[in-house]
Each structure stands twice: as structure tokens, then as C-alpha cells.
Protein backbone atom coordinates (compact mmCIF):
# COMPACT_ATOMS: atom_id res chain seq x y z
CA MET A 1 -122.51 66.72 -7.74
CA LYS A 2 -119.95 65.09 -10.02
CA TRP A 3 -122.11 65.46 -13.11
CA ILE A 4 -122.51 69.17 -12.37
CA TYR A 5 -118.74 69.65 -12.24
CA ARG A 6 -118.34 67.64 -15.42
CA PHE A 7 -121.02 69.68 -17.17
CA LEU A 8 -119.42 72.95 -16.07
CA SER A 9 -115.99 71.70 -17.15
CA ILE A 10 -117.32 70.78 -20.59
CA CYS A 11 -119.01 74.18 -20.94
CA LEU A 12 -115.81 75.95 -19.92
CA ALA A 13 -113.80 73.87 -22.39
CA LEU A 14 -116.24 74.71 -25.18
CA ILE A 15 -115.90 78.41 -24.43
CA PHE A 16 -112.15 78.16 -25.00
CA LEU A 17 -112.56 75.89 -28.03
CA VAL A 18 -115.05 78.09 -29.91
CA PRO A 19 -112.38 80.51 -31.23
CA VAL A 20 -110.24 77.57 -32.37
CA ILE A 21 -113.17 75.88 -34.09
CA TRP A 22 -114.13 79.16 -35.75
CA MET A 23 -110.54 79.66 -36.94
CA LEU A 24 -110.43 76.18 -38.50
CA ALA A 25 -113.87 76.57 -40.07
CA VAL A 26 -112.97 79.89 -41.68
CA SER A 27 -109.60 78.61 -42.93
CA VAL A 28 -111.24 75.97 -45.16
CA LYS A 29 -113.56 78.45 -46.89
CA VAL A 30 -113.08 79.83 -50.38
CA GLU A 31 -111.03 83.02 -50.41
CA GLY A 32 -113.29 86.07 -50.53
CA PHE A 33 -116.19 84.24 -48.87
CA LYS A 34 -118.85 86.68 -47.69
CA LEU A 35 -120.43 86.42 -44.26
CA ASP A 36 -124.22 86.55 -44.33
CA SER A 37 -124.77 84.62 -41.11
CA VAL A 38 -122.57 83.37 -38.30
CA PHE A 39 -123.52 79.78 -39.15
CA ASP A 40 -122.39 80.23 -42.77
CA TRP A 41 -118.80 79.82 -41.63
CA PHE A 42 -119.49 76.22 -40.58
CA LEU A 43 -121.47 75.15 -43.68
CA PRO A 44 -120.17 73.92 -47.09
CA PRO A 45 -118.52 74.57 -49.45
CA TYR A 46 -115.07 73.75 -48.10
CA SER A 47 -111.74 74.21 -49.83
CA LEU A 48 -108.03 73.76 -49.06
CA ASP A 49 -106.95 76.28 -51.68
CA SER A 50 -106.06 78.82 -49.02
CA TYR A 51 -103.61 76.37 -47.42
CA LYS A 52 -101.98 75.68 -50.79
CA LYS A 53 -101.71 79.41 -51.47
CA VAL A 54 -100.18 80.22 -48.10
CA LEU A 55 -97.62 77.41 -48.30
CA ALA A 56 -96.69 78.19 -51.91
CA GLN A 57 -96.68 81.99 -51.92
CA THR A 58 -95.55 83.01 -48.44
CA PRO A 59 -92.34 82.37 -46.43
CA LEU A 60 -94.35 80.79 -43.61
CA LEU A 61 -92.25 77.61 -43.61
CA THR A 62 -89.05 79.68 -43.44
CA TRP A 63 -90.39 81.62 -40.47
CA THR A 64 -91.43 78.36 -38.83
CA GLY A 65 -87.89 77.06 -39.28
CA ASN A 66 -86.47 80.25 -37.77
CA SER A 67 -88.77 79.92 -34.77
CA PHE A 68 -87.74 76.29 -34.33
CA ILE A 69 -84.02 77.11 -34.52
CA VAL A 70 -84.27 80.00 -32.06
CA ALA A 71 -86.56 78.16 -29.62
CA THR A 72 -84.50 74.96 -29.67
CA ALA A 73 -81.17 76.72 -29.19
CA THR A 74 -82.57 78.95 -26.46
CA THR A 75 -84.09 75.97 -24.64
CA ALA A 76 -80.88 73.93 -24.78
CA LEU A 77 -78.75 76.80 -23.46
CA VAL A 78 -81.24 77.78 -20.75
CA VAL A 79 -81.50 74.22 -19.43
CA LEU A 80 -77.73 73.68 -19.53
CA LEU A 81 -76.64 76.97 -17.97
CA SER A 82 -79.51 77.21 -15.47
CA SER A 83 -78.95 73.66 -14.23
CA MET A 84 -75.25 74.40 -13.70
CA ALA A 85 -75.97 77.66 -11.90
CA ALA A 86 -78.61 76.00 -9.72
CA PHE A 87 -76.21 73.15 -8.91
CA ALA A 88 -73.57 75.64 -7.81
CA LEU A 89 -76.01 77.58 -5.63
CA SER A 90 -77.41 74.41 -4.08
CA VAL A 91 -74.39 72.15 -3.60
CA LEU A 92 -71.21 74.20 -3.67
CA ARG A 93 -69.92 76.29 -0.78
CA PHE A 94 -68.39 79.66 -1.62
CA ARG A 95 -68.29 83.21 -0.32
CA PHE A 96 -71.24 85.49 -1.03
CA LYS A 97 -73.33 82.51 -2.09
CA ARG A 98 -76.44 83.93 -0.44
CA LEU A 99 -75.82 87.33 -2.03
CA VAL A 100 -75.58 85.75 -5.48
CA TYR A 101 -78.84 83.91 -4.91
CA MET A 102 -80.54 87.12 -3.78
CA ILE A 103 -79.40 88.78 -7.01
CA VAL A 104 -80.92 85.91 -8.98
CA LEU A 105 -84.18 86.30 -7.05
CA ALA A 106 -84.11 90.03 -7.75
CA GLY A 107 -83.97 89.19 -11.44
CA LEU A 108 -87.43 87.63 -11.10
CA MET A 109 -88.84 90.93 -9.92
CA VAL A 110 -87.62 92.98 -12.89
CA PRO A 111 -89.92 92.79 -15.94
CA GLY A 112 -88.19 92.10 -19.22
CA GLU A 113 -89.58 95.28 -20.75
CA ALA A 114 -87.64 97.35 -18.20
CA THR A 115 -84.30 96.10 -19.54
CA ILE A 116 -85.19 95.98 -23.23
CA ILE A 117 -83.51 99.32 -24.13
CA PRO A 118 -80.11 98.68 -22.48
CA LEU A 119 -80.22 95.12 -23.80
CA TYR A 120 -80.83 96.42 -27.30
CA GLN A 121 -77.90 98.82 -26.97
CA VAL A 122 -75.56 96.05 -25.81
CA VAL A 123 -76.59 93.75 -28.67
CA LYS A 124 -76.18 96.63 -31.12
CA ASP A 125 -72.67 97.42 -29.82
CA LEU A 126 -71.75 93.76 -30.24
CA HIS A 127 -73.04 93.85 -33.85
CA LEU A 128 -75.48 91.02 -33.18
CA LEU A 129 -78.63 92.71 -34.43
CA ASP A 130 -80.47 90.97 -37.25
CA SER A 131 -78.86 87.59 -36.53
CA TYR A 132 -79.66 84.29 -34.85
CA SER A 133 -77.14 85.10 -32.11
CA GLY A 134 -78.94 88.33 -31.34
CA LEU A 135 -82.22 86.46 -31.01
CA ILE A 136 -80.86 83.63 -28.87
CA LEU A 137 -78.18 84.95 -26.51
CA PRO A 138 -80.24 87.59 -24.64
CA ALA A 139 -82.81 84.94 -23.71
CA ILE A 140 -80.49 82.37 -22.15
CA ALA A 141 -80.32 84.05 -18.72
CA SER A 142 -83.36 82.70 -16.88
CA PRO A 143 -83.64 83.48 -13.14
CA PHE A 144 -86.91 81.54 -13.05
CA ALA A 145 -85.20 78.36 -14.28
CA VAL A 146 -82.36 78.77 -11.79
CA VAL A 147 -84.72 79.24 -8.84
CA VAL A 148 -86.94 76.30 -9.79
CA LEU A 149 -84.05 73.91 -10.37
CA LYS A 150 -82.31 75.00 -7.17
CA SER A 151 -85.45 74.16 -5.19
CA PHE A 152 -85.33 70.64 -6.65
CA TYR A 153 -81.61 70.24 -5.96
CA ASP A 154 -82.11 71.39 -2.37
CA ALA A 155 -84.68 68.62 -1.89
CA LEU A 156 -82.24 65.87 -2.87
CA PRO A 157 -80.91 63.76 0.04
CA GLY A 158 -77.64 65.23 1.25
CA GLU A 159 -76.41 61.75 2.19
CA LEU A 160 -76.62 60.70 -1.45
CA LEU A 161 -74.31 63.47 -2.61
CA GLU A 162 -71.96 63.00 0.34
CA SER A 163 -71.63 59.26 -0.29
CA ALA A 164 -70.86 59.91 -3.95
CA GLU A 165 -68.19 62.41 -2.91
CA LEU A 166 -66.68 59.91 -0.47
CA ASP A 167 -66.54 57.34 -3.27
CA GLY A 168 -64.32 59.71 -5.24
CA ALA A 169 -66.90 61.23 -7.55
CA GLY A 170 -66.02 64.70 -8.77
CA LEU A 171 -68.39 67.61 -9.13
CA TRP A 172 -69.04 66.90 -12.80
CA THR A 173 -69.82 63.25 -12.06
CA ILE A 174 -72.20 64.18 -9.24
CA TYR A 175 -73.88 66.77 -11.45
CA SER A 176 -74.22 64.70 -14.61
CA ARG A 177 -74.81 61.19 -13.24
CA ILE A 178 -76.68 61.80 -10.00
CA VAL A 179 -78.34 65.21 -9.90
CA LEU A 180 -79.56 65.51 -13.49
CA PRO A 181 -81.21 62.05 -13.72
CA LEU A 182 -83.04 62.64 -10.42
CA THR A 183 -84.46 65.98 -11.56
CA LYS A 184 -85.76 65.04 -15.00
CA PRO A 185 -89.34 66.21 -14.25
CA ALA A 186 -88.11 69.69 -13.38
CA MET A 187 -85.76 69.76 -16.38
CA SER A 188 -88.59 68.71 -18.68
CA SER A 189 -90.87 71.37 -17.26
CA ILE A 190 -88.26 74.11 -17.67
CA ALA A 191 -87.41 72.95 -21.19
CA ILE A 192 -91.00 72.92 -22.40
CA LEU A 193 -91.94 76.23 -20.78
CA THR A 194 -88.79 77.85 -22.18
CA PHE A 195 -89.48 76.49 -25.66
CA ILE A 196 -93.05 77.78 -25.64
CA GLY A 197 -91.97 81.15 -24.28
CA SER A 198 -89.27 81.52 -26.92
CA TRP A 199 -91.61 80.35 -29.69
CA ASN A 200 -94.21 82.96 -28.72
CA SER A 201 -91.74 85.78 -28.06
CA PHE A 202 -92.69 88.95 -29.95
CA LEU A 203 -91.13 92.11 -28.51
CA TRP A 204 -87.44 91.20 -28.65
CA PRO A 205 -87.51 89.62 -32.15
CA TYR A 206 -89.50 92.64 -33.33
CA LEU A 207 -86.72 94.97 -32.15
CA CYS A 208 -83.78 92.76 -33.06
CA VAL A 209 -84.65 91.56 -36.56
CA SER A 210 -85.23 93.68 -39.65
CA SER A 211 -84.64 91.14 -42.45
CA SER A 212 -87.75 89.20 -43.42
CA GLU A 213 -85.58 86.10 -43.95
CA LEU A 214 -84.95 86.00 -40.19
CA PHE A 215 -88.51 86.68 -39.06
CA THR A 216 -89.96 84.28 -36.52
CA LEU A 217 -93.64 83.33 -36.64
CA PRO A 218 -94.86 85.96 -34.12
CA ILE A 219 -93.26 88.65 -36.31
CA GLY A 220 -94.05 87.22 -39.72
CA VAL A 221 -97.69 86.29 -39.18
CA PRO A 222 -98.89 89.88 -38.48
CA THR A 223 -97.15 91.09 -41.65
CA LEU A 224 -99.13 88.57 -43.69
CA MET A 225 -102.39 89.38 -41.96
CA SER A 226 -102.04 93.14 -42.34
CA GLY A 227 -102.91 92.94 -46.03
CA TYR A 228 -106.25 91.23 -45.40
CA THR A 229 -108.54 93.67 -43.62
CA ARG A 230 -111.85 92.28 -44.94
CA ASP A 231 -111.07 88.73 -46.01
CA TYR A 232 -110.66 86.43 -42.99
CA VAL A 233 -109.83 83.22 -44.89
CA ILE A 234 -106.10 83.76 -45.47
CA PRO A 235 -105.41 85.18 -41.97
CA MET A 236 -107.19 82.25 -40.33
CA THR A 237 -105.28 79.84 -42.56
CA VAL A 238 -102.00 81.42 -41.47
CA ASN A 239 -103.06 81.22 -37.82
CA SER A 240 -104.08 77.58 -38.19
CA LEU A 241 -100.76 76.58 -39.73
CA SER A 242 -98.70 78.55 -37.22
CA SER A 243 -100.59 76.90 -34.32
CA ILE A 244 -99.76 73.35 -35.38
CA PRO A 245 -96.23 73.10 -33.85
CA ILE A 246 -97.31 74.25 -30.38
CA ILE A 247 -100.40 72.02 -30.44
CA LEU A 248 -98.26 69.02 -31.39
CA LEU A 249 -95.77 69.89 -28.66
CA PHE A 250 -98.52 69.89 -26.05
CA LEU A 251 -100.09 66.65 -27.32
CA ILE A 252 -96.73 64.85 -27.30
CA PHE A 253 -95.48 66.15 -23.95
CA GLU A 254 -98.78 66.63 -22.13
CA LYS A 255 -97.89 64.28 -19.26
CA GLN A 256 -94.44 65.82 -18.84
CA ILE A 257 -95.91 69.33 -18.79
CA VAL A 258 -98.52 68.49 -16.16
CA LYS A 259 -96.15 66.43 -14.03
CA GLY A 260 -93.34 68.92 -14.23
CA VAL A 261 -95.49 71.93 -13.39
CA SER A 262 -97.18 70.12 -10.49
CA LEU A 263 -93.83 69.03 -9.07
CA THR A 264 -92.54 72.56 -9.45
CA GLY A 265 -95.42 73.80 -7.33
CA LEU A 266 -94.78 71.18 -4.67
CA LYS A 267 -91.08 71.92 -4.44
CA GLY A 268 -91.56 75.71 -4.44
């Protein structure tokens, strides 16, 4: 039976890989290449001229830098603020604590699209449209991150925190030196998922940014592809280049992603 599962797994993987292979095969063709047969895309001649053209004549690298800045800043703020909020909801005792947590849970039930118009109006009134701040600040409130991290904090031994408090450790010491190191898998999971979500975000950057210098990849790539309705070489080259950062991220942090997500499921 094992070989059957392996065979089915390989077939399923190939189904998902075919579009990627096709994208890479088309991207190394000569611009203006005509399709006579499906197999022609995978046969010589090959050329890297399309990559040189895209890198030299388009602001793709600038958009990649914008995406990296926005995703990195958003991830750092989400992890920092969500971990603090989760620590307060898990460890501290204060009035209306349960009510606050219920409000956070309610935030998970509201789709982002439902709040996009009032959010846009607030950002506009604050004169943050068409800026890095306008791209980053609305994304730092993450109920999902708070709920996940709180579930991890709740699972920590209460005796450990109590003994640290008896030894004279303050809240900041308990948070930074005890709680955070023990919840690295959850923090890594939240950080990576937040980074990927911010990197792939389309709707809010599309509404917030009007200057091409501040475009992120999900906004900039369609503008480049819109001028090529019949020639697939340049669009596939753009897609190949824009996919590299996320692919590298997954290859580098694959173990952390799998471990963090699995632990999140166990703790939930």
C-alpha cells in the first residue's frame, strides 16, 4: 500500500508543479515566440534576454524592495504587538479581561473586505495614503496572531511564571526572558505567515497607493503584464522573478513553517 500512496503523492505534486514548470519554460524563450504545439514551449532554443530586459527596463526591483520593506515592517510590528496583547490576556488579571478577549475573537469573524471602506477613510483623514505608513499601519492589528499566541501562553506551566514572580522578576522580565523563548515555534509561525500574507496582499495596496514608485509586487506585476496580451514570454519572466523571494523563504524556513503550524494546531 505504501507504494500506492507514494505514487499518488508524486502524481499530485506533479499536478501542482506543471504550471510552475510551464512558467519557467516559457520565460526562457525568445520574445515573440509562437506556439505551434504545447511541447514547443519545452524545446530549444532558450534565451535569458527576457530576464535582462525585465531587470533593465522595468521597476521590478524597486517594487520588490517595497514589498520587502512593507512585509518586514508589518511582520515585526504584528509579532511585537500581538505577543504583548496575548501576554496581557493570558497572564495579567484585570477587569473586563474576558470581554476584551471576546472582542478579539469577534475580529476573526469579520472579513477584511467588510472594513476596507471605513479603514480607507481613516487613513485618508490621517493623510497616510500613498505612503509606507499607510501600507503598514492598518495591517498590524492581527486578531489571529493574538489568539494563537494566547493559546500557547495559556499552555505554559503556571508554576514557572509564579516562581519567577516570587524571585522578583517584573512583568517585562517574565515576558522577554521566559515567555518569548518558550514560544519561539509559535512566534516563528506567526512571523512567516504574516510576512507571506503581507507580501501577497493586493486589495489594500491597490486602494492605498497611486504612485508607481510605491507599488508592491502584487500591484506592479499586473501593470507590466497588461501590455502583453499575446506574448507570454515577458509576463512569465515577470512572474518567475517575482516568485523567487517567497520560494526562497519557504526553502529556508521550511522546518519552522511545518513545526510552527503543526504546534499551532495542537495548541488550538
